[in-house]
Short mmCIF file of C-alpha atoms in Angstrom, two decimals:
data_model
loop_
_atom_site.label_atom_id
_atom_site.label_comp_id
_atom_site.label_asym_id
_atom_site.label_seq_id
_atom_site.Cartn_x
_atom_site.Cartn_y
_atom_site.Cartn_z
CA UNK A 158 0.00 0.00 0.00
CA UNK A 159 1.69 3.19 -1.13
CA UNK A 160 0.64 5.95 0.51
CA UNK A 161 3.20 8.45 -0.64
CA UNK A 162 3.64 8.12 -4.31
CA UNK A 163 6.77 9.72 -7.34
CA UNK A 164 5.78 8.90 -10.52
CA UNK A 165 8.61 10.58 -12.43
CA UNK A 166 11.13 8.07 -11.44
CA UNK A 167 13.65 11.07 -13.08
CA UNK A 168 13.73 14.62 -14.42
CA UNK A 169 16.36 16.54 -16.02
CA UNK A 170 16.59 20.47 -16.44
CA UNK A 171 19.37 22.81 -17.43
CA UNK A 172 21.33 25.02 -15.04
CA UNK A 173 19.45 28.15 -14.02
CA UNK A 174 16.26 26.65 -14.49
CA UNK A 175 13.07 25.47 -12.49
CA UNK A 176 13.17 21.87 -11.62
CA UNK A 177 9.39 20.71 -9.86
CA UNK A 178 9.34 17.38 -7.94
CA UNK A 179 6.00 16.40 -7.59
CA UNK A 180 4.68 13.82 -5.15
CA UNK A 181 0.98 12.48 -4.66
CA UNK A 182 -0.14 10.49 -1.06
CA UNK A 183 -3.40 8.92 -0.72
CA UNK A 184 -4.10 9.17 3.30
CA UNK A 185 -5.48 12.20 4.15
CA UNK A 186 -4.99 12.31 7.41
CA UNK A 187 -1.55 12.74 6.44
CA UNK A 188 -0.87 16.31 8.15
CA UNK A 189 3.23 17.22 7.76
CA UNK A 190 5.34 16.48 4.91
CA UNK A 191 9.21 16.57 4.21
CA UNK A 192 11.37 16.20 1.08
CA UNK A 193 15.04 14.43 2.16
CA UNK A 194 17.73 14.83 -0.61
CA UNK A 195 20.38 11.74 -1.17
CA UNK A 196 23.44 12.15 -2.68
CA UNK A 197 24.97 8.36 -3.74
CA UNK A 198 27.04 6.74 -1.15
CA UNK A 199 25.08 8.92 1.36
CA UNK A 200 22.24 9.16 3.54
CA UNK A 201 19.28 11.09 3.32
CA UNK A 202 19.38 14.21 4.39
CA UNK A 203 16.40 16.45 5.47
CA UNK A 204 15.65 19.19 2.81
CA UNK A 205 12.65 21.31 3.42
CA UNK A 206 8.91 20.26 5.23
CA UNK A 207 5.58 21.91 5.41
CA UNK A 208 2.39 21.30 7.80
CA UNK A 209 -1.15 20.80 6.70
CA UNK A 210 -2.20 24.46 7.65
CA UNK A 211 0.37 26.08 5.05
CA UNK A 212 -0.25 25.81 1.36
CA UNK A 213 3.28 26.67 0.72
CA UNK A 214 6.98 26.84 2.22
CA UNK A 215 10.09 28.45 1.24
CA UNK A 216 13.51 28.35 2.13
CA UNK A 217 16.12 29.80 0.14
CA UNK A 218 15.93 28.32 -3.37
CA UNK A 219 13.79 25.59 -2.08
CA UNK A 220 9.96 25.98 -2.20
CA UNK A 221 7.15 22.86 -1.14
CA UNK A 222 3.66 23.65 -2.30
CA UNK A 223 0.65 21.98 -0.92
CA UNK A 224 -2.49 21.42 -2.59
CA UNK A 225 -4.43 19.22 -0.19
CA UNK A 226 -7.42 19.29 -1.93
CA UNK A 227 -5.35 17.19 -4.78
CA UNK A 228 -3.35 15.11 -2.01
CA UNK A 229 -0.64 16.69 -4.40
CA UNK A 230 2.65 18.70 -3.28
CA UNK A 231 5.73 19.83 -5.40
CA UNK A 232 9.24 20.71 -4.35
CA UNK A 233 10.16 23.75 -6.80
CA UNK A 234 13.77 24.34 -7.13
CA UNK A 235 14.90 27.65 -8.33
CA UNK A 236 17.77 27.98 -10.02
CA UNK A 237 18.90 25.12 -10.63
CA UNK A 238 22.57 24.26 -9.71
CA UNK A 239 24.14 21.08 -10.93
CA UNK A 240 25.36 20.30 -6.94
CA UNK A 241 21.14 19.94 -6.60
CA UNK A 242 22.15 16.46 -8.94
CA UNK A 243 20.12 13.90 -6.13
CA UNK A 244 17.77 11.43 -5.62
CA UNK A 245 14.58 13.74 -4.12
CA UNK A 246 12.17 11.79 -1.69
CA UNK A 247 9.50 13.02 -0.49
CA UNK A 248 7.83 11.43 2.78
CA UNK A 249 4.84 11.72 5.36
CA UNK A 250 4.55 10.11 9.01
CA UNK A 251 2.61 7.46 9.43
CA UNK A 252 1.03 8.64 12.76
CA UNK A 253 0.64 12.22 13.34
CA UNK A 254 3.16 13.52 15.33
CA UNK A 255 5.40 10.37 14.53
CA UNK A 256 8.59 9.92 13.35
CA UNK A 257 7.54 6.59 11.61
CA UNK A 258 7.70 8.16 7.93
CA UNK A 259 6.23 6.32 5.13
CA UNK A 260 8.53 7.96 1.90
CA UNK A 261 7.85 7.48 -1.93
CA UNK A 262 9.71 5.89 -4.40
CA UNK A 263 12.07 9.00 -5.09
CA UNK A 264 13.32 10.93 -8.13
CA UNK A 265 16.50 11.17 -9.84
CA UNK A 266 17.40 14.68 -10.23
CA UNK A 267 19.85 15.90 -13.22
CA UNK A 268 20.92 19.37 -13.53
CA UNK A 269 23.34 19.77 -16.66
CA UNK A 270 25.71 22.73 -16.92
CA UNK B 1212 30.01 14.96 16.59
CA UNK B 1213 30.17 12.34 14.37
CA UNK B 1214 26.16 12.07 14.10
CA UNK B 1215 24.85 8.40 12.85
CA UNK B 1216 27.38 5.97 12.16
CA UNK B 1217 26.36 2.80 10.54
CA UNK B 1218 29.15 -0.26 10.08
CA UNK B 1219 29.94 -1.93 8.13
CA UNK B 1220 29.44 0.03 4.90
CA UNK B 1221 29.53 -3.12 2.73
CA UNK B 1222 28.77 -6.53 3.56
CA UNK B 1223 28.62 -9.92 1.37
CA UNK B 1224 26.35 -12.84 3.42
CA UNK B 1225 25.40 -16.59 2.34
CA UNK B 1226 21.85 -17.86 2.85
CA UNK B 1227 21.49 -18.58 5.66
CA UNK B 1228 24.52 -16.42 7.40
CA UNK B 1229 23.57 -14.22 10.34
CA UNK B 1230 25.12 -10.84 11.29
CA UNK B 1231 24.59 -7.52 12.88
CA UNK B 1232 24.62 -4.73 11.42
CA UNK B 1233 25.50 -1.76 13.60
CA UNK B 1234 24.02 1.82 14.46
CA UNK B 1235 25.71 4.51 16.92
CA UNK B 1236 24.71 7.95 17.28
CA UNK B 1237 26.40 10.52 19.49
CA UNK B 1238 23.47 13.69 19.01
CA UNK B 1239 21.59 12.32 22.60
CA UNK B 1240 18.89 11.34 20.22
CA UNK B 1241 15.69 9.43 22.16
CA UNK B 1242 14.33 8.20 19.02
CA UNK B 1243 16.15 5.46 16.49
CA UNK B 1244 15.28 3.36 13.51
CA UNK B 1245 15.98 1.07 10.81
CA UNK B 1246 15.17 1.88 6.83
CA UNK B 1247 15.96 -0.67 3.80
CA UNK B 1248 15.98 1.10 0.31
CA UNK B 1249 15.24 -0.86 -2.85
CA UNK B 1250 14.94 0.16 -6.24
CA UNK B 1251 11.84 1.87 -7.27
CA UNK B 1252 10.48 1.46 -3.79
CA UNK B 1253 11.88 4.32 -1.62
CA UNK B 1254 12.84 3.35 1.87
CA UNK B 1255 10.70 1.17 3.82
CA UNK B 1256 10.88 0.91 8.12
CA UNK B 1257 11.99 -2.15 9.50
CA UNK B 1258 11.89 -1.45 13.62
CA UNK B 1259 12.35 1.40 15.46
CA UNK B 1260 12.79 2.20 18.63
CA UNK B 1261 11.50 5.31 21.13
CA UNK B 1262 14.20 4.76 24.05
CA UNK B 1263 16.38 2.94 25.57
CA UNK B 1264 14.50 -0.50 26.23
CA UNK B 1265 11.66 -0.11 23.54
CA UNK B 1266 11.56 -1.30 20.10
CA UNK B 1267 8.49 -1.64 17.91
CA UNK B 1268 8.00 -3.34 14.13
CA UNK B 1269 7.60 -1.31 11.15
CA UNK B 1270 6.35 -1.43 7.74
CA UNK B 1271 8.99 -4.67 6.84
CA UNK B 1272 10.14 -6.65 10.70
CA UNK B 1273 10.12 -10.30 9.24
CA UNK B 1274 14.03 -11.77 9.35
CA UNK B 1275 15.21 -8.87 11.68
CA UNK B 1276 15.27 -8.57 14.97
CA UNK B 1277 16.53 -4.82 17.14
CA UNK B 1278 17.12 -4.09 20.92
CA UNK B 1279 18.14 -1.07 22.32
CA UNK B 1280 19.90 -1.54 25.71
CA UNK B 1281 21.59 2.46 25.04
CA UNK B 1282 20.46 5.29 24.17
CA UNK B 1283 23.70 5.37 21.50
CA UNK B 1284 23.30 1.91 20.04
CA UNK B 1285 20.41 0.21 17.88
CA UNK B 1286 22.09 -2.68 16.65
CA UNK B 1287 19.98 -5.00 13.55
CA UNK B 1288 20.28 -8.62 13.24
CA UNK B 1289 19.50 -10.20 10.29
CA UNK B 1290 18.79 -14.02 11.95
CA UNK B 1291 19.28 -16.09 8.68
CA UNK B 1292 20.23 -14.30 5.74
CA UNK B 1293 17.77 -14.94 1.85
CA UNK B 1294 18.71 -13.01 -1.00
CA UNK B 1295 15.48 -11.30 -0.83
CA UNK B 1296 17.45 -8.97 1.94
CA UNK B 1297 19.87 -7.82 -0.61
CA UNK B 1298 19.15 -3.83 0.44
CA UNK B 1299 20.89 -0.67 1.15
CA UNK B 1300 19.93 -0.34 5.22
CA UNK B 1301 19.79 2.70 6.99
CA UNK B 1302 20.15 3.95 10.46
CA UNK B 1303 17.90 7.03 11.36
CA UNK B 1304 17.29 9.19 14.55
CA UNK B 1305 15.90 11.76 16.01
CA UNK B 1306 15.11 13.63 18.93
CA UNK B 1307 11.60 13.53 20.18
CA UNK B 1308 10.78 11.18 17.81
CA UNK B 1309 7.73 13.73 16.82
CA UNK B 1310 8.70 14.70 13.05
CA UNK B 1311 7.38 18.40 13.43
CA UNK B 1312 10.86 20.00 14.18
CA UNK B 1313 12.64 17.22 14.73
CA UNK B 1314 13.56 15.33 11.01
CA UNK B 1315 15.76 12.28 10.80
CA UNK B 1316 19.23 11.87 11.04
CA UNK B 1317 20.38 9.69 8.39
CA UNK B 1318 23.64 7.65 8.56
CA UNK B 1319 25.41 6.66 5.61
CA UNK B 1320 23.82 3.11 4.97
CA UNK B 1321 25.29 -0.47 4.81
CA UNK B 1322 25.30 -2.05 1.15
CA UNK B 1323 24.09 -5.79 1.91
CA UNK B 1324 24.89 -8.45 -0.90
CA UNK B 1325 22.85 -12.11 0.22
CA UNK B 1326 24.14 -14.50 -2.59
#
């Protein structure tokens, strides 16, 4: 049962532009999400989260929408700088208030000078 | 600070080999768990753990078993190695364990051949 679902298994954009990640979940009781970036060799590393109550956060480059009405959200990157070359996942807790994330299938990211 | 350290960082098992793989984290974190990442399926929780003492199953327990006698250490044993455990495994923690404000800490991951 996948709650938390990336159906572009990969995306590639030039330098300088917009890359969108988009995931889709299914449980909408579902009230925080987070992206975590991996690099290869690495682990994930946190990226950027919003709660249910916000339709959008930003930080920096990074921006997550939330359309809950869709059970849709998108990580917008902006530029785009070839060192933002990952895998992208984006995730949800299983619980509210838990730590027990349930985290889609990822996307490859590709930024090409 | 050395945050989550997971060894080894490769392993190669027989079916039917056991092993353990290891976890330490030195953030104070209450709050520790287990991940396995396949291909095209993201990463999926094995056991975690909310203390020292406590462990719970996740999303994928069978053929894996966790204890938690620190609040450093969250050791998992694989009991009898298939091939079907052929994963990347990661070590996560946090530290409330509540995901608003407090995201995971992810180690670097042990690459797990089962032949």
């Amino acid at each position: 049962d996948q709650q938390v679902k990336q159906n572009s298994p990969s995306l590639s954009v030039q330098e300088g532009r917009i890359s969108i990640l988009n995931c889709d979940y299914t449980n909408s009781m579902f009230d925080y999400f987070l992206w975590y970036k991996k690099y290869p060799a690495e682990g994930p590393t946190f990226l950027i989260s919003i709660s249910s109550i916000k339709d959008k956060n930003e930080d920096g480059r990074f921006t997550v929408f939330l359309n809950k009405s869709a059970k849709h959200l998108s990580l917008h990157i902006v530029p785009s700088q070839p060192g933002d070359s990952a895998v992208y996942f984006c995730a949800a807790p299983r619980t509210t208030s838990g730590s027990r994330l349930t985290f889609g299938e990822g996307t490859q990211l590709t930024v090409n000078p | 600070n050395a945050g989550v350290t997971q060894t080894p960082k490769f392993q190669v098992l027989k079916t039917g080999q056991s092993m353990t793989l290891q976890c330490a984290q030195d953030m104070n974190h209450e709050y520790m768990s287990w991940y396995r990442q396949d291909p095209g399926m993201g990463l999926r929780l094995i056991h975690y753990s909310v203390g020292a003492g406590i462990t719970d199953q996740g999303e994928v327990p069978n053929g894996y078993n966790v204890s938690r006698s620190t609040t450093e250490d969250f050791p998992l044993r694989l009991l009898s190695a298939a091939p079907s455990q052929t994963s990347v495994y990661f070590c996560a923690s946090s530290y409330s364990g509540q995901a608003w404000g407090s995201p995971l800490h992810f180690g670097n991951g042990t690459r797990l051949t089962v032949t």
